[in-house]
XYZ file of C-alpha atoms in Angstrom:
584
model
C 0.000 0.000 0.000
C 2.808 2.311 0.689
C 4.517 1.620 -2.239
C 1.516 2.232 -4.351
C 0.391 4.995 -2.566
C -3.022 3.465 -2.299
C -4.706 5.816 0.163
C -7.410 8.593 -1.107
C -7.955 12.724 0.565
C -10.851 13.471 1.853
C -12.118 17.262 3.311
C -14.464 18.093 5.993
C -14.752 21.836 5.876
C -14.582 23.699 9.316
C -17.121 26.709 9.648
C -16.771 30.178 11.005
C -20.371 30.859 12.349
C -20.167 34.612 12.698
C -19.412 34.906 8.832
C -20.946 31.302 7.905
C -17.860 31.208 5.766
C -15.605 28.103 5.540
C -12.175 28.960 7.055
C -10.610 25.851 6.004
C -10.775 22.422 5.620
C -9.170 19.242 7.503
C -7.497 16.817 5.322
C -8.670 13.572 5.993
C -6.751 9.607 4.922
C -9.237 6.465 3.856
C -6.980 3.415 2.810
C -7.587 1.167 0.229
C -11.448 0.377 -0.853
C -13.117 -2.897 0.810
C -10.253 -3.742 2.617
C -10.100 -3.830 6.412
C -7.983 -1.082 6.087
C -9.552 1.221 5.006
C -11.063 2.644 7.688
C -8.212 5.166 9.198
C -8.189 3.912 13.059
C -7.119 0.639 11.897
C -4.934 1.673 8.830
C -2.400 3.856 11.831
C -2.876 0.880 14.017
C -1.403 -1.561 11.414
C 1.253 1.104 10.734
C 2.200 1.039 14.172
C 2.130 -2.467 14.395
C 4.492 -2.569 11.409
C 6.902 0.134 12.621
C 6.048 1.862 9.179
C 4.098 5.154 10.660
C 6.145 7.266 10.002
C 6.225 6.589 6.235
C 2.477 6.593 6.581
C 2.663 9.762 8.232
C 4.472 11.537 5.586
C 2.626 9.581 2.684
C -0.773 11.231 4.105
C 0.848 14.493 4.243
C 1.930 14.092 0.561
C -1.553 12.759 -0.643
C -3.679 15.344 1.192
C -0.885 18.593 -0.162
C -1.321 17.339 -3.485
C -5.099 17.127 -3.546
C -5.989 20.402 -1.572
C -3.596 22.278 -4.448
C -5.149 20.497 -6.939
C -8.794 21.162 -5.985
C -7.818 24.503 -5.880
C -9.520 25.282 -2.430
C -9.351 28.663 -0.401
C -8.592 28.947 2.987
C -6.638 27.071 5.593
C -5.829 23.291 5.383
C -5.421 21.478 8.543
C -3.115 18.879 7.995
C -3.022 15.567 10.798
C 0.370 14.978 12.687
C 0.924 12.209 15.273
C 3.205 12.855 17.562
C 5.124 10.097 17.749
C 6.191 10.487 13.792
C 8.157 13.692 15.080
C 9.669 11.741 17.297
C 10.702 8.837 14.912
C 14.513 8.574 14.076
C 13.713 9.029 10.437
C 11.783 12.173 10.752
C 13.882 15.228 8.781
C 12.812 18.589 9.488
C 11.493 20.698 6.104
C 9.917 17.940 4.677
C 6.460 19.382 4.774
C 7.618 23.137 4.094
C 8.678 21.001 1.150
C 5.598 19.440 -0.004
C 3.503 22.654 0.279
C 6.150 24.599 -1.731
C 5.724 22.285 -4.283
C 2.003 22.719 -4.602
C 2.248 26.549 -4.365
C 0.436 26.471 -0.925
C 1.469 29.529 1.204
C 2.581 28.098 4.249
C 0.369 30.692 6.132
C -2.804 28.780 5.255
C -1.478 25.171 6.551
C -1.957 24.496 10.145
C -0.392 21.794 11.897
C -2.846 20.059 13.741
C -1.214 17.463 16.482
C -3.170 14.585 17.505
C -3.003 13.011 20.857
C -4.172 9.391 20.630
C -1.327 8.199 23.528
C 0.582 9.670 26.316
C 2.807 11.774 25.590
C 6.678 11.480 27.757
C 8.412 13.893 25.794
C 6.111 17.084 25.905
C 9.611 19.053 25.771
C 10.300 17.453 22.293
C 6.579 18.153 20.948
C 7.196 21.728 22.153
C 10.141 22.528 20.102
C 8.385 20.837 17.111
C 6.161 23.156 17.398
C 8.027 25.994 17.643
C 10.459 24.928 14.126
C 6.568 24.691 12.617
C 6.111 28.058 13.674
C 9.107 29.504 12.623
C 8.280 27.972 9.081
C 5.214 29.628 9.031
C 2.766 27.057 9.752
C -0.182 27.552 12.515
C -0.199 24.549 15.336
C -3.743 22.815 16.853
C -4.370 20.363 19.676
C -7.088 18.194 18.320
C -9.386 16.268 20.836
C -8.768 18.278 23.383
C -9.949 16.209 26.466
C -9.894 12.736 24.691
C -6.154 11.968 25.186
C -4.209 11.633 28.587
C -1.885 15.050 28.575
C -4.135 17.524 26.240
C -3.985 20.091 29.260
C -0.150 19.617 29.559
C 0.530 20.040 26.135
C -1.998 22.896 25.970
C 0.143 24.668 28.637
C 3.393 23.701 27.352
C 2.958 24.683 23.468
C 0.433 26.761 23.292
C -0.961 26.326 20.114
C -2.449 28.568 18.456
C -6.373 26.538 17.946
C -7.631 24.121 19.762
C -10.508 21.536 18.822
C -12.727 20.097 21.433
C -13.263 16.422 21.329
C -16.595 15.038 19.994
C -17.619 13.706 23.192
C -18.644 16.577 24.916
C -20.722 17.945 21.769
C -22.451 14.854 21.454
C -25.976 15.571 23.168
C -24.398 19.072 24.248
C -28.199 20.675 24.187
C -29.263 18.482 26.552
C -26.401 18.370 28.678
C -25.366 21.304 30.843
C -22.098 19.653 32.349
C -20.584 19.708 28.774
C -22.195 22.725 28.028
C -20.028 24.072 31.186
C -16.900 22.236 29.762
C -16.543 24.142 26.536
C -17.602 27.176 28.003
C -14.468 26.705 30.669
C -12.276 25.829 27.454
C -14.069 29.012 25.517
C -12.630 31.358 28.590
C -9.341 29.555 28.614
C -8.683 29.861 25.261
C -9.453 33.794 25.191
C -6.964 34.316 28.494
C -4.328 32.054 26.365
C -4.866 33.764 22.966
C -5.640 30.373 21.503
C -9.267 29.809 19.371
C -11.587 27.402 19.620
C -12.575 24.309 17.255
C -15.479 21.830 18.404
C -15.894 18.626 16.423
C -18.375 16.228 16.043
C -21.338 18.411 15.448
C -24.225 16.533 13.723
C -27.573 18.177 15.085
C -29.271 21.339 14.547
C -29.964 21.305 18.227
C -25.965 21.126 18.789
C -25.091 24.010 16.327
C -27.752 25.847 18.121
C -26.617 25.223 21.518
C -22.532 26.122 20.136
C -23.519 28.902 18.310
C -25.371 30.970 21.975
C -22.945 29.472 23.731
C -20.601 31.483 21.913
C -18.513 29.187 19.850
C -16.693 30.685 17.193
C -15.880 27.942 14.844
C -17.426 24.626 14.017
C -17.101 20.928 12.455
C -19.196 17.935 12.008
C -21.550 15.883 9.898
C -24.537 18.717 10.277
C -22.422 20.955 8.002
C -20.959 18.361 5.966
C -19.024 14.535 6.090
C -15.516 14.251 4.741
C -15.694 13.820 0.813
C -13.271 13.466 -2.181
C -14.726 17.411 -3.550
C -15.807 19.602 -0.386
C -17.940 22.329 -1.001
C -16.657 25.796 -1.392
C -19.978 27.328 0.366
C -22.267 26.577 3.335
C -26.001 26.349 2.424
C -27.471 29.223 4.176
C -30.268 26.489 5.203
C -28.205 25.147 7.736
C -27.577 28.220 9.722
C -31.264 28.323 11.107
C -33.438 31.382 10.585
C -31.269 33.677 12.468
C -30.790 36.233 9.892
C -34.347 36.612 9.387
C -34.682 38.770 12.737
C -36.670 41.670 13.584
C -34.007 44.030 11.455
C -35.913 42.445 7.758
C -39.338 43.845 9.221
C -38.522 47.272 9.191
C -38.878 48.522 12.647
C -34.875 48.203 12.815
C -32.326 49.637 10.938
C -30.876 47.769 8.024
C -27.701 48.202 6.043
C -29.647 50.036 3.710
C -29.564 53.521 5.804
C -25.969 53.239 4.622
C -25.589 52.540 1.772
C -23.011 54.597 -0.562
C -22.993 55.028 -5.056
C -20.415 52.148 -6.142
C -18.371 52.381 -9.405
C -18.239 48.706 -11.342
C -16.140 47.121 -14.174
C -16.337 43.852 -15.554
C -13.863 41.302 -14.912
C -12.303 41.795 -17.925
C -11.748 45.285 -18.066
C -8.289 46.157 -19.054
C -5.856 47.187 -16.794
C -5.455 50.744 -18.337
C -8.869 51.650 -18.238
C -9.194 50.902 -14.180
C -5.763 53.026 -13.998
C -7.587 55.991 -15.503
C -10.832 55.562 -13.346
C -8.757 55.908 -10.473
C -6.589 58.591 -11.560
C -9.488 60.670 -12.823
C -11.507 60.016 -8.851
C -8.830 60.653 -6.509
C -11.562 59.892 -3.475
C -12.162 56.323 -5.311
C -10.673 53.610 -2.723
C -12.065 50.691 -4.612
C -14.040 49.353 -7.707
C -16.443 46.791 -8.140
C -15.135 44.120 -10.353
C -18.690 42.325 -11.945
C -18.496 39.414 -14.054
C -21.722 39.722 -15.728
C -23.730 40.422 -12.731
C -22.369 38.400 -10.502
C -20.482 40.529 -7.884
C -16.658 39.096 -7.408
C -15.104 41.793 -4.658
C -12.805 44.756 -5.076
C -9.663 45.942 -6.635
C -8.838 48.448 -3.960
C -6.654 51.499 -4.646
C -3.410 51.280 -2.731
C -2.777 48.129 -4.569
C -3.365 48.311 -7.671
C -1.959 52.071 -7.770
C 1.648 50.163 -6.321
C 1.714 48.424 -9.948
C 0.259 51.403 -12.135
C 2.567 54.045 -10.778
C 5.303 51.955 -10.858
C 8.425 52.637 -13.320
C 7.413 49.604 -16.015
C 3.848 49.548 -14.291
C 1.929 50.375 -17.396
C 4.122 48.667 -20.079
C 3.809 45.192 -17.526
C 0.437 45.204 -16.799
C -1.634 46.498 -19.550
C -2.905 43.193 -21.230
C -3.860 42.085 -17.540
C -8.088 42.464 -17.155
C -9.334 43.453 -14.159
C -9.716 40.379 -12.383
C -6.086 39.956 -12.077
C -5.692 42.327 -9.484
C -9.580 41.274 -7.945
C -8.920 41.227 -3.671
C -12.136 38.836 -2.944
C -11.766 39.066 1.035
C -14.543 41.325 1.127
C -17.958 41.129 3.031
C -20.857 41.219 0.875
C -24.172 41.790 2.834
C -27.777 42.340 1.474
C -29.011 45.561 1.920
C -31.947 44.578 4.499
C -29.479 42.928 6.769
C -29.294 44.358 10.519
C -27.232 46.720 11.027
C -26.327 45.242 14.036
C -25.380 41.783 12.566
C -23.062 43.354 9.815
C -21.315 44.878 12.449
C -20.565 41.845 14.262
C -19.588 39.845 11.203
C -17.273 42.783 9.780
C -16.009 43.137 13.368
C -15.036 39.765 14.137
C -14.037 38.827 10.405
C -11.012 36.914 9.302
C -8.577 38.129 7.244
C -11.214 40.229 5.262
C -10.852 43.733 4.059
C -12.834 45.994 6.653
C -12.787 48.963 5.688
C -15.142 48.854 3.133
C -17.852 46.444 1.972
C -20.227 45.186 -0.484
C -23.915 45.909 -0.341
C -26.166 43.996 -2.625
C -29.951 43.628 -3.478
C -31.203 40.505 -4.127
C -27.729 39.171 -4.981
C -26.905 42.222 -7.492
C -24.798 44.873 -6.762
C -26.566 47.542 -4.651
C -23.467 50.001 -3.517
C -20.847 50.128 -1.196
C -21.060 50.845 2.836
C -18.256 52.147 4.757
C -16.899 50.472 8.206
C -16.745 54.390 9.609
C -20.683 54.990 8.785
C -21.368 51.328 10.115
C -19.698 52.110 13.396
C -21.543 55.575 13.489
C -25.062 54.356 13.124
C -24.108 51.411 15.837
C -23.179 54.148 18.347
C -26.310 55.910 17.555
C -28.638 52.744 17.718
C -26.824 52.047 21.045
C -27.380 55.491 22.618
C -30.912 55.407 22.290
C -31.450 51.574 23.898
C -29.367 52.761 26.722
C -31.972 55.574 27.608
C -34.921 52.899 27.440
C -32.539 50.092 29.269
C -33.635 49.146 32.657
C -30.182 50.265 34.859
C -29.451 46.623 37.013
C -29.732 44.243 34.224
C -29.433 46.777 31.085
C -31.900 44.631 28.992
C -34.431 46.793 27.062
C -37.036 48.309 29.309
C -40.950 49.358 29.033
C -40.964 51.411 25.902
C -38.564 48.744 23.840
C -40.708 46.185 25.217
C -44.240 47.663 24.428
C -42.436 48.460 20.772
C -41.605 44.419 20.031
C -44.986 43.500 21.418
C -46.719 46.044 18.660
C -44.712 44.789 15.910
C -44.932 41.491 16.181
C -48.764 41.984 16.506
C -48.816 43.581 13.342
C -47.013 40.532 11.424
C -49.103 37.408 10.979
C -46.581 34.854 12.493
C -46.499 32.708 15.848
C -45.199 34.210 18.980
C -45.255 33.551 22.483
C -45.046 35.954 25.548
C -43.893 34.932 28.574
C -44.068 37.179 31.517
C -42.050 36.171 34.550
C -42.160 36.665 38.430
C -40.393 35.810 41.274
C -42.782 34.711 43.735
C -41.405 35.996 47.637
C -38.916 38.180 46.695
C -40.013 41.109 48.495
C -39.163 39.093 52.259
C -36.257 38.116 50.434
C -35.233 41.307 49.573
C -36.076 42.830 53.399
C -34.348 39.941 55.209
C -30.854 40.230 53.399
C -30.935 43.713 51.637
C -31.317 45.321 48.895
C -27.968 44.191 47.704
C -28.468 40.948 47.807
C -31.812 41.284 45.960
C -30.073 42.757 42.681
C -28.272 40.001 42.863
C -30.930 37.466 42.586
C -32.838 39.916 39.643
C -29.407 39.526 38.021
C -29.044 35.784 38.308
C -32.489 35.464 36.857
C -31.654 38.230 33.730
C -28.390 35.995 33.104
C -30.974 32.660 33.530
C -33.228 34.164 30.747
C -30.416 35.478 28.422
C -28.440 31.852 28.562
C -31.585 30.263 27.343
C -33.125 31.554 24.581
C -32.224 32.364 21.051
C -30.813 36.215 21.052
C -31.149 36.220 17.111
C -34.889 35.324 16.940
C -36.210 35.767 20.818
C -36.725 39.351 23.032
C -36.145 39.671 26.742
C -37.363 42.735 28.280
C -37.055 43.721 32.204
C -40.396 45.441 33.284
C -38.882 46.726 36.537
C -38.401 45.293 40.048
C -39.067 40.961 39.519
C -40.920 41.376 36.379
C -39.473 40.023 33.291
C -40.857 39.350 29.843
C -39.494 36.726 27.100
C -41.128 37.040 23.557
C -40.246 33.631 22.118
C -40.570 33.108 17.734
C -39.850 29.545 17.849
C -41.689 26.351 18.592
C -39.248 24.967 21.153
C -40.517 27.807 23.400
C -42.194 25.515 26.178
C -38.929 23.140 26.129
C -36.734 26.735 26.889
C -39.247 27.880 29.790
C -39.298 24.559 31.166
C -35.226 24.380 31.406
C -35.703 27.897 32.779
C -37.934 27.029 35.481
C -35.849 23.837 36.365
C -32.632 25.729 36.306
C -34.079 28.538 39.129
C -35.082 25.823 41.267
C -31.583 23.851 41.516
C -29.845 27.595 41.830
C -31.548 30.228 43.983
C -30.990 28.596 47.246
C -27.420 29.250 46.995
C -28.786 33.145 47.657
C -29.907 32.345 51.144
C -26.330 32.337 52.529
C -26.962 29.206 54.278
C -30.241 29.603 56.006
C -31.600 26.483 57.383
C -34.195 25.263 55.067
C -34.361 28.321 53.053
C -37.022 29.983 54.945
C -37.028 33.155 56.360
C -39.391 35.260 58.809
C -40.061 39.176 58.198
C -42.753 41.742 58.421
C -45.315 41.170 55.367
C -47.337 44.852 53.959
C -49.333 44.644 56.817
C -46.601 45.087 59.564
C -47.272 41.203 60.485
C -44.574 38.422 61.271
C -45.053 36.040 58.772
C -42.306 32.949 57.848
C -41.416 33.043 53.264
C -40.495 29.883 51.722
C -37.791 29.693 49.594
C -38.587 31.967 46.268
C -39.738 30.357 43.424
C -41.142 31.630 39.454
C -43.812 31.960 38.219
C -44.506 32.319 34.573
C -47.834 33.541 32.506
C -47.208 32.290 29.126
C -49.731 33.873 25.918
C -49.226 31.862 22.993
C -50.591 34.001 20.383
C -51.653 31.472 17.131
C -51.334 33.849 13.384
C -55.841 33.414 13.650
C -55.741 35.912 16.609
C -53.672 38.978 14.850
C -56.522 40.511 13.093
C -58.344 40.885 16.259
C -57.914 43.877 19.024
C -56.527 41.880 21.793
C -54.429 43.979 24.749
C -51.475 41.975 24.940
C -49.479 43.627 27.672
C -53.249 42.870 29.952
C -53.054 39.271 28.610
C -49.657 38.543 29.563
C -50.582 39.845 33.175
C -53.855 37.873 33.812
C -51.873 34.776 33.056
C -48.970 35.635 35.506
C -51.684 36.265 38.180
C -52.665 32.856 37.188
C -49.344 31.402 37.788
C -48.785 33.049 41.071
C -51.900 31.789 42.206
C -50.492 27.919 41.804
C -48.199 26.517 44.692
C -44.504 26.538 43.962
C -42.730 27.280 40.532
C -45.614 27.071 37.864
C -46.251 28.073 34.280
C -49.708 28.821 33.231
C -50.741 28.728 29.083
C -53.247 30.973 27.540
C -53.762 30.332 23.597
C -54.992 33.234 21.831
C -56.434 32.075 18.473
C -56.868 28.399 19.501
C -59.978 27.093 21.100
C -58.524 25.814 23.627
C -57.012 27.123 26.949
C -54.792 25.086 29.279
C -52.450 25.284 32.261
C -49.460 23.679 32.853
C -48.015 23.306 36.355
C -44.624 22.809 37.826
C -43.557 22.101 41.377
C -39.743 21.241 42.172
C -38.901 20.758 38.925
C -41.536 18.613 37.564
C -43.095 19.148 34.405
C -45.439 17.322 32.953
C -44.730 16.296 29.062
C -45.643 18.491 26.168
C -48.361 15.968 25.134
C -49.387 16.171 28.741
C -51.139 19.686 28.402
C-alpha cells in the first residue's frame, strides 16, 4: 500500500459561524477500498504495528498537499500529525515546508494540527516541534482536546495557536449542561491564552444551536458536511437556522440600507489601463467593483493596484492584464436589508477580510458600497438610544422597547409567544438580606433568561423590580421555559447564605410576622396562534392575567393561555416537575 500509494484525501470543511464562511478544511486519509484497512483507526494501528508510521505519516501528508492544491480550495488546510512520527529517528525537518512549496500552498494557510491518541513522555520534544513549525510559518492545533491523557499539559506547554474540542462533549451538548459548562471553561481559557476554539463532532441542529449561543466561534461535524473526495466551497445558508431573518428584515430596525453609498463597477475583464484611468481621474475612489456579468466578485482596492500602475514599467507590464487579475475577494458582501447590528458583528469579528469597506447587494446584485466608519456611526447611535430605554441593574431593554416588540410582532401574521415572569417571595427576600443581595438574585435570573433563549430570533425585556418578559418566535418555546424554570429551582438557594431550610421570617405589607419559603417563578405564558392577529386583543393585559394565574399555583408554575386556539390550558410545575408536552 505504501509503495503504491493506495490511500485517497478526503475534506471536511470547518465553519466560522459569525461569517458562515468556511475557514478551512481538515485533510482527511481512507486506505484502500473494501479492505479492512480502510477505515483510518485501523490503517495507523497496522502502521504502528508494522513500525512503518512514520512513512504513513508523511505519505498522508503528501496525498492530502497534493489534492488540496489540486482542488484549488481557499482557505486554511489542517493537515493531521501524530506525535510520535516527530519523534521517529527518520523524521527530517522541512519535509512538509517542502511538499507545500511544491504545490504553491502559502505556508500561512497550513496548520499543523497534532493529535493526541497516547501519552505523551516527551512534551519538551513536541514543544520545540512546534516551535520549528512556527518559525516555518505554519499555525499549530491540539485536536481532541480532552480525549487523550496530557491535552492540558501540552496545551500549557505549546500553546498552540487553535484548539478543537473532542466530539464527546458535543455529542448531546443541548441536553447536557455539564458539557455545556466544559466548553464554556475551554471558551474562557482559550481567550486568556490567545488560543481559538474548534469543536468537532457536530451533527444536530440542536448542537449548532446550543454552540452557536454558547458562543462558539468555529465549528465541524456531519450537520455541516461529512468528509468527501470534492468539499464544497460554500455553506447552504439552510443550515444556519433562521437567524438572519430577525426583527431588522421587518422594518422597525435599521438595516444596512440607511448606509448605503454610489459604487463604481467594471467587468472582470476590463483592461488594466482603463481601471488606472478611473482611479486617476476620482482621486476619493478607494475601490471598484469588479462584476463578471452580474455576478459581484469583490474589489480591486486602490493602494494596490496604484503600487503596480505608478510603478516605473507599471503600465508597459500590466496592460494586457483584465481586471480580475488584481480582484482582492476578502470582502464582506451583505444584502441591503441585513441588521445593522449583525453586519457589524460579522465585519467586526471577520477573518482576514478587508474591513474597511464592503459590499452591499440587493437581491444578490450589486446595490453600492457601505463604509466600516458609517457602520460604526449608526451602531453608536442605535446604542445610545437603547441605553436611555434600558432598565439600569440588568441593562436589557425596558418598558418602551418592550411595548415596541410586542406592537410589531402583533402587526405581522406569524407565531409568537409571551412569557411574563415573576419571582414569587422576593419582596421578604429582599427585606431579610438587603437590597444588595436582591439585585443580585434579579441579576441571576436576567443571566438565567439570556443563557436560554435564542438572542437572534427571541426578546427579553425587564419590566422593573421581579418582572421580566421573554417574547419567544420559535416552537421549542415551552422546552426553553421549562429548562428555565428547572434551572431557578436547583440555583436560587445558593442566595440564602446558608439559612436552614431556606425559609425566612419578616414583616409582610401589613406590619405582620409572617415565615417566606424559599422563592420560586412563576410564569404567565400567551401563545398568540397567526388566527388571533386581526383581532384587538391587549397583549401587555393578557400577559398579566396569566402571571396572576401562575402566582396563584403553589410553587414554581407556568400557566398557558392560547390566543387564536380554542382551547385554553395550564401547565403546572412544582420542584422541577413538568409534565410532558403531550401532557397539556
Amino acid at each position: 500500500m505504501l509503495r503504491q500509494e493506495n490511500i485517497k484525501a478526503l475534506f471536511q470543511p470547518i465553519i466560522h459561524l459569525q461569517t458562515r464562511q468556511i475557514y478551512g478544511y481538515e485533510g482527511l486519509i481512507r486506505g484502500p477500498v473494501n479492505t479492512i484497512l480502510h477505515a483510518p483507526t485501523r490503517l495507523f494501528e497496522a502502521a504502528t504495528s508494522a513500525g512503518r508510521l512514520a512513512e504513513l505519516d508523511l505519505l498522508c501528508r503528501r496525498v492530502v498537499i497534493k489534492r488540496f492544491a489540486q482542488l484549488g480550495l481557499s482557505g486554511r488546510l489542517f493537515i493531521n500529525v501524530d506525535p510520535s512520527s516527530l519523534a521517529h529517528e527518520t523524521f527530517r525537518e522541512g519535509v512538509t515546508l517542502e511538499l507545500i512549496e511544491q504545490a504553491g500552498i502559502n505556508p500561512s494557510q497550513v496548520i499543523i494540527e497534532l493529535t493526541e491518541t497516547r501519552p505523551v513522555e516527551d512534551v519538551q520534544l513536541m514543544r520545540q516541534a512546534m516551535i520549528h513549525y512556527r518559525k516555518m510559518g505554519f499555525r499549530v492545533a491540539l485536536d481532541d482536546l480532552g480525549a487523550g491523557y496530557s491535552g492540558l499539559k501540552l496545551w500549557s506547554e505549546i500553546r498552540p495557536d487553535i484548539v478543537k474540542i473532542d466530539r464527546h462533549f458535543i455529542q448531546g451538548i443541548d441536553e447536557d449542561r455539564t458539557k455545556q459548562q466544559f466548553v464554556i471553561a475551554i471558551l474562557k481559557t482559550a481567550t486568556a491564552l490567545g488560543a481559538r476554539v474548534i469543536t468537532e463532532g457536530v451533527e444536530t441542529e440542536r448542537e449548532y444551536a446550543t454552540l452557536r449561543k454558547i458562543g462558539v466561534e468555529m465549528v465541524q461535524g456531519y450537520y455541516f458536511c461529512r468528509p468527501v473526495e470534492v468539499p464544497p466551497t460554500a455553506i447552504s445558508s439552510g443550515l444556519f437556522r433562521k437567524e438572519v431573518r430577525s426583527r431588522m428584515e421587518n422594518g422597525d430596525s435599521p438595516t444596512v440600507e440607511k448606509i448605503i453609498r454610489p459604487a463604481i463597477s467594471v467587468q472582470a475583464n476590463t483592461k488594466f489601463l482603463e481601471v488606472g484611468e478611473i482611479f486617476t481621474s476620482r482621486p476619493e475612489l478607494e475601490s471598484i467593483v469588479i462584476v463578471h456579468d452580474q455576478e459581484v466578485l469583490g474589489l480591486v482596492l486602490r493602494r494596490e493596484f496604484m503600487n503596480s500602475y505608478a510603478s516605473l514599467y507599471g503600465k508597459e507590464l500590466f496592460r494586457k492584464f483584465p481586471a480580475v487579475r488584481f480582484l482582492n475577494n476578502n470582502v464582506m458582501q451583505v444584502d441591503k436589508k441585513l441588521a445593522l447590528e449583525e453586519v457589524s458583528f460579522r465585519l467586526t469579528t471577520s477573518l482576514d477580510l478587508y474591513t474597511e469597506e464592503f459590499i452591499i447587494l440587493d437581491d444578490c446584485r450589486l446595490a453600492g458600497k457601505g463604509r466600516l466608519i458609517d457602520l460604526l456611526h449608526e451602531i453608536t447611535k442605535l446604542q445610545v438610544n437603547r441605553a436611555q430605554h434600558a432598565n439600569p441593574l440588568t441593562l436589557l431593554p425596558g418598558n418602551v422597547p418592550i411595548q415596541q416588540e410586542l406592537q410589531r410582532l402583533f402587526n405581522q401574521v406569524e407565531f409568537f409567544v409571551v412569557c411574563y415572569f415573576d419571582l414569587d417571595n422576593f419582596k421578604p427576600f429582599n427585606d431579610f438580606f438587603g437590597f444588595s443581595r436582591g439585585d443580585k438574585v434579579l441579576r441571576f435570573l436576567a443571566d438565567l433568561l439570556i443563557a436560554n433563549v435564542d438572542e437572534q430570533s427571541d426578546f427579553i425585556g425587564h419590566i422593573g423590580g421581579d418582572d421580566f418578559v421573554v417574547i419567544f418566535r420559535n416552537a421549542d418555546w415551552l422546552l426553553s421555559v421549562r429548562r428555565i424554570l428547572r434551572q431557578f429551582d436547583e440555583s436560587i438557594g445558593g442566595y440564602y447564605n446558608g439559612q436552614i431550610g431556606n425559609n425566612i421570617t419578616t414583616t409582610d405589607r401589613d406590619g405582620t410576622v409572617r415565615k417566606y419559603q424559599q422563592m420560586t417563578l412563576s410564569v404567565g405564558a400567551v401563545v398568540v396562534h397567526p388566527s388571533a392577529l386581526p383581532c384587538r386583543i391587549d397583549l401587555g393585559e393578557e400577559a398579566a392575567t396569566a402571571k396572576h394565574e401562575a402566582k396563584a399555583m403553589p410553587g414554581t408554575s407556568l400557566y398557558i393561555h392560547e390566543i387564536g386556539s380554542s382551547s385554553l390550558s395550564q401547565v403546572v410545575m412544582e420542584h422541577c416537575s413538568l409534565p410532558s408536552a403531550a401532557g397539556q
